CSV table of C-alpha atoms in Angstrom, one decimal:
chain,number,residue,atom,x,y,z
A,1,MET,CA,38.2,-15.0,7.4
A,2,ASP,CA,39.9,-13.0,3.9
A,3,VAL,CA,40.5,-10.1,4.7
A,4,ASN,CA,39.2,-9.3,1.3
A,5,LYS,CA,36.1,-11.0,1.9
A,6,HIS,CA,35.3,-9.6,5.2
A,7,MET,CA,35.6,-6.0,3.6
A,8,GLU,CA,33.3,-6.7,0.8
A,9,ILE,CA,30.7,-7.7,3.6
A,10,ASN,CA,30.9,-4.5,4.7
A,11,ASN,CA,30.7,-2.9,1.8
A,12,LEU,CA,27.3,-4.3,0.7
A,13,GLU,CA,24.8,-2.0,0.0
A,14,TYR,CA,21.0,-3.8,1.4
A,15,ASN,CA,17.9,-3.3,-0.5
A,16,THR,CA,16.2,-1.3,2.9
A,17,GLU,CA,19.5,0.8,2.9
A,18,ARG,CA,19.4,1.4,-0.7
A,19,GLU,CA,17.1,4.8,-2.2
A,20,LYS,CA,13.8,4.1,-3.0
A,21,LEU,CA,13.5,3.9,-6.7
A,22,ILE,CA,10.5,6.5,-7.8
A,23,ILE,CA,9.7,4.1,-11.3
A,24,PRO,CA,10.6,0.8,-10.3
A,25,GLU,CA,10.3,-1.2,-13.5
A,26,TYR,CA,13.5,1.0,-15.4
A,27,GLY,CA,15.8,-0.2,-12.1
A,28,ARG,CA,17.8,1.5,-10.5
A,29,HIS,CA,21.4,1.7,-12.6
A,30,LEU,CA,18.8,4.5,-14.6
A,31,GLN,CA,17.9,6.1,-11.7
A,32,LYS,CA,21.6,6.3,-10.9
A,33,MET,CA,22.3,7.2,-14.9
A,34,ILE,CA,19.4,10.7,-13.9
A,35,ASP,CA,20.7,11.5,-10.6
A,36,GLN,CA,24.3,11.7,-12.2
A,37,ALA,CA,22.5,13.8,-15.1
A,38,VAL,CA,21.4,16.3,-13.1
A,39,GLU,CA,24.4,17.2,-11.0
A,40,ILE,CA,25.5,18.0,-14.6
A,41,GLU,CA,26.7,21.5,-14.5
A,42,ASP,CA,27.3,22.3,-18.6
A,43,LYS,CA,23.3,22.9,-19.6
A,44,GLU,CA,23.9,22.0,-23.8
A,45,GLU,CA,25.5,18.4,-21.5
A,46,ARG,CA,23.0,17.9,-19.7
A,47,ASN,CA,20.2,18.2,-23.3
A,48,LYS,CA,22.5,16.0,-24.9
A,49,VAL,CA,22.7,13.2,-22.2
A,50,ALA,CA,18.4,13.8,-21.5
A,51,LYS,CA,18.3,12.3,-24.7
A,52,ALA,CA,20.6,9.5,-24.7
A,53,ILE,CA,18.6,8.7,-21.2
A,54,ILE,CA,14.6,8.9,-23.3
A,55,ALA,CA,16.4,5.9,-25.3
A,56,VAL,CA,17.5,3.8,-22.6
A,57,MET,CA,13.6,4.3,-21.5
A,58,GLY,CA,12.4,3.6,-25.0
A,59,ASN,CA,14.1,0.6,-25.3
A,60,LEU,CA,13.9,-0.9,-21.9
A,61,GLN,CA,9.3,-0.3,-22.7
A,62,PRO,CA,9.5,-1.7,-26.0
A,63,HIS,CA,5.8,-2.3,-25.9
A,64,LEU,CA,4.4,1.4,-25.4
A,65,ARG,CA,6.2,2.2,-28.2
A,66,ASP,CA,2.2,2.0,-29.8
A,67,VAL,CA,0.3,3.7,-27.2
A,68,PRO,CA,-0.1,7.3,-28.3
A,69,ASP,CA,2.0,9.5,-27.5
A,70,PHE,CA,4.6,7.9,-26.6
A,71,GLN,CA,7.7,10.0,-26.5
A,72,HIS,CA,5.4,12.3,-23.9
A,73,LYS,CA,5.6,10.1,-21.4
A,74,LEU,CA,9.1,8.5,-21.6
A,75,TRP,CA,9.9,12.9,-20.9
A,76,ASP,CA,7.0,13.3,-18.2
A,77,GLN,CA,8.7,10.1,-16.2
A,78,LEU,CA,12.1,11.4,-16.7
A,79,PHE,CA,11.5,14.9,-14.9
A,80,ILE,CA,9.2,12.0,-12.0
A,81,ILE,CA,13.0,10.1,-11.7
A,82,SER,CA,14.6,13.4,-11.6
A,83,ASP,CA,11.8,14.4,-9.1
A,84,PHE,CA,11.2,17.5,-10.7
A,85,LYS,CA,15.1,19.0,-11.0
A,86,LEU,CA,16.8,17.7,-13.5
A,87,ASP,CA,16.9,21.3,-15.8
A,88,VAL,CA,16.3,20.5,-19.9
A,89,GLU,CA,15.0,21.3,-22.3
A,90,ALA,CA,11.9,19.1,-24.2
A,91,PRO,CA,10.0,18.6,-26.8
A,92,TYR,CA,6.5,18.5,-25.2
A,93,PRO,CA,5.6,21.3,-22.4
A,94,ILE,CA,6.9,20.1,-19.0
A,95,LEU,CA,6.4,18.4,-16.2
A,96,THR,CA,6.3,20.0,-13.2
A,97,LYS,CA,5.1,18.7,-9.6
A,98,GLU,CA,2.3,20.9,-8.8
A,99,LYS,CA,0.9,19.5,-11.8
A,100,LEU,CA,1.6,16.4,-11.0
A,101,GLU,CA,-0.4,16.4,-8.1
A,102,GLU,CA,-3.0,18.7,-8.8
A,103,ARG,CA,-6.5,16.9,-7.9
A,104,PRO,CA,-8.7,16.1,-10.6
A,105,GLU,CA,-12.0,17.3,-11.0
A,106,PRO,CA,-14.4,14.8,-9.3
A,107,LEU,CA,-16.8,13.4,-11.4
A,108,GLU,CA,-20.1,13.8,-12.3
A,109,TYR,CA,-21.6,10.4,-11.1
A,110,PRO,CA,-23.9,9.5,-14.1
A,111,GLN,CA,-27.1,8.5,-12.9
A,112,ASN,CA,-29.0,10.4,-11.6
A,113,PHE,CA,-32.3,8.1,-9.8
A,114,PRO,CA,-30.1,6.1,-7.4
A,115,LYS,CA,-33.7,4.9,-6.2
A,116,TYR,CA,-34.5,3.0,-10.6
A,117,ARG,CA,-30.6,1.8,-10.2
A,118,TYR,CA,-31.8,-1.4,-11.8
A,119,TYR,CA,-32.8,0.0,-14.7
A,120,GLY,CA,-29.2,0.5,-15.6
A,121,ASN,CA,-27.1,4.5,-16.6
A,122,ASN,CA,-28.2,3.4,-21.0
A,123,ILE,CA,-31.8,3.7,-20.1
A,124,LYS,CA,-31.7,7.0,-19.4
A,125,ARG,CA,-29.6,8.3,-22.0
A,126,MET,CA,-32.3,6.4,-24.0
A,127,ILE,CA,-35.0,7.8,-23.2
A,128,ASP,CA,-32.7,11.9,-23.9
A,129,VAL,CA,-32.7,10.3,-27.2
A,130,ALA,CA,-35.6,10.0,-27.2
A,131,ILE,CA,-37.2,13.1,-26.1
A,132,SER,CA,-35.0,14.6,-28.9
A,133,TRP,CA,-35.9,13.1,-31.0
A,134,GLU,CA,-39.9,14.6,-33.7
A,135,GLU,CA,-43.3,12.8,-32.4
A,136,GLY,CA,-44.2,10.2,-35.0
A,137,ASP,CA,-44.0,6.4,-35.5
A,138,LEU,CA,-40.3,6.0,-34.9
A,139,LYS,CA,-39.8,8.4,-31.3
A,140,THR,CA,-43.5,6.1,-30.7
A,141,ALA,CA,-42.0,2.7,-31.5
A,142,LEU,CA,-38.5,3.4,-29.4
A,143,THR,CA,-41.2,5.1,-26.7
A,144,TYR,CA,-42.2,2.0,-25.5
A,145,THR,CA,-38.8,-0.3,-26.6
A,146,ILE,CA,-37.2,1.5,-24.3
A,147,ALA,CA,-40.6,1.5,-21.5
A,148,ASN,CA,-40.7,-2.7,-22.0
A,149,HIS,CA,-36.7,-2.6,-21.4
A,150,MET,CA,-37.6,-1.1,-17.8
A,151,LYS,CA,-39.5,-3.6,-17.4
A,152,LYS,CA,-37.5,-6.5,-18.3
A,153,CYS,CA,-34.8,-4.7,-15.8
A,154,TYR,CA,-37.2,-4.7,-12.8
A,155,LEU,CA,-38.3,-8.4,-12.9
A,156,ASN,CA,-34.4,-9.3,-13.4
A,157,TRP,CA,-34.3,-7.1,-10.7
A,158,ASN,CA,-37.7,-7.8,-9.0
A,159,LYS,CA,-38.0,-10.9,-9.9
A,160,ASP,CA,-42.1,-10.8,-9.7
A,161,THR,CA,-45.4,-8.9,-11.8
A,162,VAL,CA,-45.1,-6.0,-12.3
A,163,ASP,CA,-47.5,-3.6,-12.9
A,164,ASP,CA,-47.1,-1.5,-16.0
A,165,LYS,CA,-49.0,2.3,-15.0
A,166,ALA,CA,-45.1,1.1,-12.4
A,167,ILE,CA,-43.3,1.4,-15.7
A,168,PHE,CA,-44.8,4.4,-17.6
A,169,ASN,CA,-44.8,5.8,-13.8
A,170,HIS,CA,-41.1,5.5,-13.6
A,171,LEU,CA,-40.6,6.4,-16.9
A,172,LEU,CA,-41.7,10.0,-16.2
A,173,GLU,CA,-40.0,11.1,-14.1
A,174,LEU,CA,-36.2,9.6,-15.7
A,175,SER,CA,-38.1,12.0,-18.5
A,176,ASP,CA,-39.0,14.8,-16.1
A,177,GLY,CA,-42.4,14.7,-17.3
A,178,LYS,CA,-41.9,14.5,-21.0
A,179,ILE,CA,-42.9,12.2,-22.1
A,180,ASP,CA,-45.7,10.5,-20.2
A,181,LEU,CA,-47.5,7.0,-21.9
A,182,ARG,CA,-50.2,6.4,-18.5
A,183,ASP,CA,-52.7,7.4,-20.2
A,184,SER,CA,-52.0,4.9,-23.1
A,185,THR,CA,-54.4,1.9,-23.9
A,186,GLU,CA,-51.4,0.3,-25.5
A,187,GLU,CA,-50.1,-2.3,-23.2
A,188,LEU,CA,-46.6,-3.6,-23.2
A,189,SER,CA,-44.8,-7.1,-23.5
A,190,THR,CA,-46.3,-9.4,-20.4
A,191,ALA,CA,-43.4,-10.8,-17.6
A,192,SER,CA,-44.1,-14.3,-19.7
A,193,ASP,CA,-43.1,-13.3,-22.8
A,194,LEU,CA,-39.9,-10.9,-21.2
A,195,MET,CA,-38.3,-13.1,-19.2
A,196,ARG,CA,-39.1,-16.3,-21.4
A,197,GLY,CA,-35.8,-16.4,-23.1
A,198,LYS,CA,-33.7,-15.6,-19.8
A,199,LYS,CA,-35.7,-19.5,-19.0
A,200,LYS,CA,-34.9,-21.5,-22.1
A,201,ASN,CA,-30.9,-20.3,-20.8
A,202,TYR,CA,-31.5,-22.5,-17.3
A,203,ARG,CA,-33.2,-25.5,-19.2
A,204,SER,CA,-30.7,-28.2,-19.3
A,205,GLY,CA,-27.6,-26.3,-17.7
A,206,GLY,CA,-28.2,-23.8,-20.2
A,207,SER,CA,-27.7,-26.5,-23.4
A,208,ASN,CA,-29.8,-26.2,-26.1
A,209,LYS,CA,-29.2,-27.6,-29.4
A,210,LYS,CA,-31.8,-29.7,-29.6
A,211,ASN,CA,-33.8,-26.9,-31.0
A,212,TYR,CA,-31.5,-26.1,-33.6
A,213,ARG,CA,-31.3,-30.3,-35.1
A,214,GLY,CA,-33.6,-30.2,-37.8
A,215,GLY,CA,-37.5,-30.2,-37.3
A,216,SER,CA,-40.3,-27.9,-39.4
A,217,ASN,CA,-39.1,-25.1,-38.4
A,218,ARG,CA,-36.1,-24.6,-40.3
A,219,GLY,CA,-35.5,-21.4,-42.5
A,220,LYS,CA,-37.8,-19.9,-40.9
A,221,LYS,CA,-37.4,-17.1,-39.0
A,222,ARG,CA,-38.2,-15.6,-36.1
A,223,TYR,CA,-39.9,-12.1,-35.0
């Protein structure tokens, strides 16, 4: 074997022996540029090199140019890749390791009634809106619209009949006692009416083309 080739083989740098890339998308060469910038003693020179590196990073990530705070993200990534060892001036607050590792505040689960999960989170938001409205015909109409939607959600989940009183009781509980339809004489839509649209979608593999062809119903409004 040629001596030069033998030396080249011995000097090969295997991936397993290389230092792990902090942000692999930028590649090893940019990682080395940043490592070298950290070693620059003159601060003014470090600042110049850091700005040049930011320009390179921007060219390597053109798809991020329309992202809000694009430049801010690049500077944050610069400090992350340098393992927060790069001492330069930045046009944005400098990201620290402690700030990066801060645990976010836990998010509150929006559904306060997990036993009624089949109603969905939007129902609770609609109920809260109804509670905030002044008494009158609009609030009454919204309240019964919510109740009918709750009944449909229940039927989708249970696939069975449900008594209106059960829906009214659930509505009372979900509204913290502020919406009470238990003594109402008005009935909600029937199960067959609420599920009618769903059944139509199952006919002929979901195709309803013939329903839209001609006929005496053309031009008539449906409510």
